[in-house]
Coordinates of C-alpha atoms in Angstrom, one line a residue:
X6 CA -18.6 60.7 19.7
X7 CA -14.5 61.6 20.3
X8 CA -12.5 61.7 17.0
X9 CA -9.9 60.1 18.6
X10 CA -12.4 56.9 19.3
X11 CA -14.3 57.6 15.6
X12 CA -10.9 57.5 14.0
X13 CA -10.0 54.4 15.5
X14 CA -13.0 52.5 14.9
X15 CA -13.3 53.7 11.4
X16 CA -9.5 52.5 10.4
X17 CA -10.3 49.8 13.0
X18 CA -12.5 48.7 10.3
X19 CA -10.6 49.9 6.9
X20 CA -7.6 47.3 8.6
X21 CA -9.9 43.8 9.1
X22 CA -11.7 44.4 5.2
X23 CA -7.5 44.8 3.8
X24 CA -7.0 41.6 5.5
X25 CA -9.7 39.9 4.4
X26 CA -9.4 40.9 1.0
X27 CA -5.6 39.7 1.1
X28 CA -6.2 36.7 2.6
X29 CA -8.6 36.0 -0.1
X30 CA -6.6 37.7 -3.0
X31 CA -3.9 34.8 -2.2
X32 CA -5.9 31.6 -1.7
X33 CA -7.6 32.6 -5.0
X34 CA -3.9 33.2 -6.5
X35 CA -2.6 29.0 -4.6
X36 CA -5.7 28.0 -6.4
X37 CA -5.6 29.4 -9.8
X38 CA -1.4 28.7 -9.4
X39 CA -1.6 24.8 -10.4
X40 CA -3.3 25.3 -13.9
X41 CA -0.7 28.2 -15.0
X42 CA 3.0 28.3 -16.6
X43 CA 5.6 29.8 -15.4
X44 CA 5.1 33.2 -16.5
X45 CA 2.0 33.6 -16.4
X46 CA 2.4 32.8 -12.5
X47 CA 4.9 35.2 -12.6
X48 CA 2.8 38.0 -14.2
X49 CA 0.2 36.8 -11.2
X50 CA 2.2 37.4 -8.4
X51 CA 3.1 41.3 -10.0
X52 CA -0.8 42.3 -10.5
X53 CA -1.4 40.7 -7.4
X54 CA 1.6 43.6 -6.0
X55 CA -0.4 46.1 -7.8
X56 CA -3.5 45.1 -6.0
X57 CA -2.8 45.2 -2.8
X58 CA -0.6 48.6 -3.6
X59 CA 3.0 46.1 -1.7
X60 CA 5.9 46.2 -3.4
X61 CA 8.1 43.6 -4.1
X62 CA 10.1 41.4 -1.1
X63 CA 13.5 42.9 -0.3
X64 CA 15.1 39.0 -1.7
X65 CA 13.7 40.2 -4.9
X66 CA 12.6 36.2 -5.2
X67 CA 9.3 35.7 -6.7
X68 CA 8.3 32.4 -5.9
X69 CA 5.8 30.9 -5.0
X70 CA 6.9 29.7 -1.2
X71 CA 8.6 33.5 -1.1
X72 CA 6.0 36.2 -2.2
X73 CA 3.0 34.1 -0.4
X74 CA 4.9 34.3 3.4
X75 CA 6.4 38.2 2.3
X76 CA 2.6 38.8 1.5
X77 CA 1.5 36.8 4.4
X78 CA 3.9 36.6 7.4
X79 CA 6.6 39.2 7.6
X80 CA 6.5 42.1 9.5
X81 CA 8.0 44.4 7.9
X82 CA 5.7 44.8 5.8
X83 CA 3.0 47.4 6.9
X84 CA 0.6 45.9 4.5
X85 CA 1.0 42.1 5.0
X86 CA -1.4 39.7 6.3
X87 CA -0.7 39.7 9.6
X88 CA 0.2 43.3 10.1
X89 CA -2.8 44.3 9.3
X90 CA -5.0 41.6 11.5
X91 CA -2.3 43.3 14.2
X92 CA -3.3 47.1 13.2
X93 CA -7.0 46.4 14.1
X94 CA -6.1 44.0 17.2
X95 CA -4.3 47.2 18.5
X96 CA -7.1 49.7 17.4
X97 CA -9.9 47.6 18.7
X98 CA -7.9 47.3 22.2
X99 CA -7.8 51.4 22.7
X100 CA -12.0 52.1 22.0
X101 CA -12.7 48.6 24.5
X102 CA -15.1 50.5 26.3
X103 CA -16.7 51.1 22.7
X104 CA -17.3 48.3 21.3
X105 CA -18.9 44.6 22.9
X106 CA -16.9 42.0 24.9
X107 CA -18.3 39.4 21.5
X108 CA -16.4 42.0 18.9
X109 CA -13.5 41.9 21.2
X110 CA -13.0 38.4 21.7
X111 CA -13.6 37.6 18.1
X112 CA -10.3 40.2 16.5
X113 CA -8.5 39.0 19.6
X114 CA -9.3 35.2 18.7
X115 CA -8.6 36.5 15.0
X116 CA -5.1 37.5 16.1
X117 CA -3.9 34.5 18.6
X118 CA -5.3 32.5 15.6
X119 CA -2.6 34.6 12.9
X120 CA 0.3 35.3 15.1
X121 CA 0.5 31.0 16.2
X122 CA 1.3 30.1 12.6
X123 CA 4.0 30.2 10.0
X124 CA 4.3 30.2 6.7
X125 CA 6.5 27.2 6.9
X126 CA 3.1 25.0 8.7
X127 CA 0.4 26.1 7.1
X128 CA 2.7 26.0 3.5
X129 CA 2.5 21.7 4.2
X130 CA -0.7 21.4 5.9
X131 CA -2.8 23.2 3.0
X132 CA -2.9 27.3 3.3
X133 CA -6.6 27.2 2.6
X134 CA -7.2 26.2 5.4
X135 CA -5.7 29.0 6.9
X136 CA -6.7 31.7 4.5
X137 CA -10.6 30.7 4.8
X138 CA -10.1 30.8 8.6
X139 CA -8.7 34.6 8.5
X140 CA -11.7 35.1 5.8
X141 CA -14.5 33.2 8.1
X142 CA -12.4 35.1 11.0
X143 CA -12.8 39.0 9.4
X144 CA -17.3 37.4 8.6
X145 CA -17.4 37.0 11.8
X146 CA -16.1 39.5 13.2
X147 CA -18.4 41.6 10.8
X148 CA -21.6 40.3 11.7
X149 CA -20.8 40.6 15.6
X150 CA -21.1 44.1 15.6
X151 CA -24.8 44.1 13.4
X152 CA -25.3 41.6 16.6
X153 CA -23.6 42.9 19.3
X154 CA -23.4 46.5 19.3
X155 CA -25.5 49.9 18.7
X156 CA -26.2 51.0 15.3
X157 CA -24.9 54.9 16.7
X158 CA -22.6 56.6 15.1
X159 CA -19.4 54.4 15.5
X160 CA -20.7 52.0 14.1
X161 CA -21.6 54.1 11.3
X162 CA -17.5 55.0 11.6
X163 CA -17.6 50.9 10.9
X164 CA -19.0 50.7 8.0
X165 CA -18.1 53.6 6.6
X166 CA -14.2 52.2 6.5
X167 CA -15.7 48.5 5.4
X168 CA -17.1 50.3 2.5
X169 CA -13.9 53.4 1.6
X170 CA -11.4 50.6 2.1
X171 CA -13.7 47.2 -0.5
X172 CA -14.6 50.7 -2.7
X173 CA -10.5 50.9 -3.4
X174 CA -9.3 47.6 -3.2
X175 CA -12.0 47.0 -6.6
X176 CA -11.3 49.8 -8.2
X177 CA -7.5 48.6 -8.4
X178 CA -8.1 45.1 -9.0
X179 CA -10.3 46.0 -11.5
X180 CA -7.5 47.8 -13.1
X181 CA -5.0 45.3 -13.1
X182 CA -7.5 43.4 -15.0
X183 CA -8.5 45.3 -17.6
X184 CA -6.1 45.9 -19.8
X185 CA -5.9 49.4 -22.5
X186 CA -6.0 47.1 -25.3
X187 CA -9.5 45.1 -24.0
X188 CA -11.6 44.6 -27.7
X189 CA -14.8 44.5 -23.8
X190 CA -17.6 43.9 -26.4
X191 CA -15.6 40.1 -27.2
X192 CA -16.1 37.2 -25.4
X193 CA -14.2 35.4 -23.8
X194 CA -11.9 33.0 -25.3
X195 CA -7.6 32.2 -23.7
X196 CA -8.1 34.5 -21.2
X197 CA -11.4 32.6 -19.9
X198 CA -9.8 31.8 -16.1
X199 CA -8.4 34.9 -15.7
X200 CA -11.4 36.2 -15.7
X201 CA -12.9 33.9 -13.8
X202 CA -10.0 34.7 -11.5
X203 CA -11.4 38.2 -11.0
X204 CA -15.0 37.4 -10.2
X205 CA -14.0 35.2 -7.7
X206 CA -11.6 37.7 -6.5
X207 CA -15.0 39.1 -5.6
X208 CA -16.2 36.1 -4.4
X209 CA -18.4 37.7 -7.8
X210 CA -18.7 34.5 -9.9
X211 CA -22.4 32.8 -8.8
X212 CA -23.5 35.9 -8.3
X213 CA -23.0 37.0 -11.9
X214 CA -23.9 34.3 -13.2
X215 CA -27.2 34.5 -12.2
X216 CA -27.2 38.2 -12.8
X217 CA -25.3 37.1 -17.2
X218 CA -25.7 33.2 -17.3
X219 CA -22.1 31.6 -17.1
X220 CA -21.2 34.1 -20.3
X221 CA -18.0 35.6 -19.5
X222 CA -17.6 39.2 -21.8
X223 CA -15.0 41.3 -20.1
X224 CA -18.6 44.6 -20.8
X225 CA -20.0 42.5 -18.4
X226 CA -18.1 42.2 -15.1
X227 CA -16.5 45.8 -15.2
X228 CA -21.0 46.5 -15.0
X229 CA -21.4 44.1 -12.8
X230 CA -18.2 44.3 -9.8
X231 CA -19.0 49.0 -10.8
X232 CA -22.9 49.0 -11.0
X233 CA -24.7 46.9 -10.5
X234 CA -26.8 48.0 -7.4
X235 CA -27.4 44.7 -4.6
X236 CA -24.1 43.4 -5.0
X237 CA -22.0 43.9 -2.0
X238 CA -18.3 44.2 -3.5
X239 CA -19.8 46.0 -6.5
X240 CA -18.0 50.1 -6.4
X241 CA -21.9 51.2 -6.5
X242 CA -23.4 49.1 -3.6
X243 CA -19.9 50.3 -1.4
X244 CA -20.8 53.9 -2.6
X245 CA -24.6 53.2 -1.4
X246 CA -23.2 52.4 2.4
X247 CA -20.8 55.6 2.3
X248 CA -23.7 57.9 1.6
X249 CA -26.0 56.0 3.8
X250 CA -23.6 56.5 7.2
X251 CA -22.5 59.5 6.4
X252 CA -26.3 60.4 5.9
X253 CA -26.7 58.9 9.8
X254 CA -23.3 60.7 11.4
X255 CA -24.5 63.9 9.9
X256 CA -28.1 63.4 11.3
X257 CA -26.6 62.9 15.0
X258 CA -24.2 66.2 15.4
X259 CA -24.5 69.5 14.3
X260 CA -21.1 69.3 12.4
X261 CA -21.2 72.6 10.3
X262 CA -18.7 70.7 8.1
X263 CA -20.8 67.9 7.2
X264 CA -22.3 69.2 4.3
X265 CA -19.7 69.5 2.5
X266 CA -18.2 65.2 2.7
X267 CA -22.4 64.8 2.2
X268 CA -22.3 66.5 -1.1
X269 CA -18.9 64.6 -2.0
X270 CA -20.2 61.3 -1.2
X271 CA -23.9 62.2 -2.7
X272 CA -22.1 63.6 -6.3
X273 CA -20.0 60.3 -6.8
X274 CA -23.2 58.2 -5.9
X275 CA -25.4 60.5 -8.1
X276 CA -22.1 59.4 -11.2
X277 CA -22.6 56.3 -10.7
X278 CA -26.2 55.9 -9.9
X279 CA -26.5 57.1 -13.9
X280 CA -23.5 55.5 -15.3
X281 CA -23.7 53.5 -18.1
X282 CA -20.8 51.1 -19.2
X283 CA -20.6 51.7 -22.5
X284 CA -20.0 55.4 -21.7
X285 CA -17.5 54.6 -19.4
X286 CA -16.0 52.2 -21.0
X287 CA -15.7 54.9 -24.3
X288 CA -14.2 57.6 -21.9
X289 CA -11.9 55.1 -21.0
X290 CA -12.3 52.8 -18.5
X291 CA -9.2 53.3 -16.4
X292 CA -9.4 57.0 -16.2
X293 CA -13.1 56.2 -14.8
X294 CA -11.4 54.3 -11.6
X295 CA -9.0 56.8 -11.6
X296 CA -12.1 59.7 -10.6
X297 CA -13.7 56.7 -8.1
X298 CA -10.4 56.5 -6.6
X299 CA -9.7 59.8 -6.4
X300 CA -13.4 61.3 -5.5
X301 CA -12.8 58.3 -2.2
X302 CA -9.6 60.2 -1.2
X303 CA -11.8 63.6 -1.3
X304 CA -14.9 62.1 1.4
X305 CA -11.3 60.5 3.3
X306 CA -9.8 63.9 3.7
X307 CA -13.5 65.5 3.9
X308 CA -14.4 62.4 7.4
X309 CA -10.7 63.6 8.4
X310 CA -12.2 67.7 8.3
X311 CA -15.6 67.4 9.3
X312 CA -14.8 64.5 12.1
X313 CA -12.0 63.3 13.2
X314 CA -9.4 67.0 12.9
X315 CA -11.6 69.9 12.9
X316 CA -10.1 72.7 14.9
X317 CA -11.0 72.9 18.3
X318 CA -12.8 77.1 17.8
X319 CA -15.7 75.2 15.6
X320 CA -16.7 72.2 18.5
X321 CA -16.6 75.6 20.6
X322 CA -18.3 77.6 19.2

């Protein structure tokens, strides 16, 4: 596979995952704002911007209407929802011959649905419907991809993009919710709504309750979202997906640099496989999450070195 094609598929997948994540967090934010006072709502908007790597709006306004427009529709915001969808569609256009017709039609449809929407319209006519359309549109694209595309190198790079984006997003989300002073063993009382919000931000509330019951404890929430091997939005699950995809790509190529990226992903996977939440919390949850992010950055760089930006002499040698 051409390195250009692999790179384009990889970023198409990352942008779509980022758009779905943004829609999910915004939808929940607008649901929760009815339960919060002004100070708590402003804090949640600030935390949302941090978790999405988005700077405050240049106008300086922090009301819900302005923030929703800035995060969703503003074209000058490179991480806005519409920008992510547009970038995903553009990447798909560049590899039109590598993806199925059904995939192209779905990403096109999603792009048109987002492009035709306006903040004034969705604000008056239930914004939750709009964000659900985006979430379901990305989920449908992922399902169509699995059903209509050969599960070869191209498909593996799509899985890599989605999983790496999800690990990073989940790690940042956890960092913004877990303050250093939190007593992890205590039962949650006054911040009950906030912890429910964190679980729902990862579509994890029902899955968590089936594992731990409805008793919310910070240590159990952290354990579930970091170490659970069966939940698709946990960090461990996504790292397993990354490692499997990299092994599959390595088996189909004879790239000498594949060994390094596989070693990095395998090391991170082993750390999560044998991780214990007590040890993670004891050594500092924020430090642990920073380490996971740093190692994911190393994996990303190693993917580029092995498959995207390798020297031409290695290809012909």
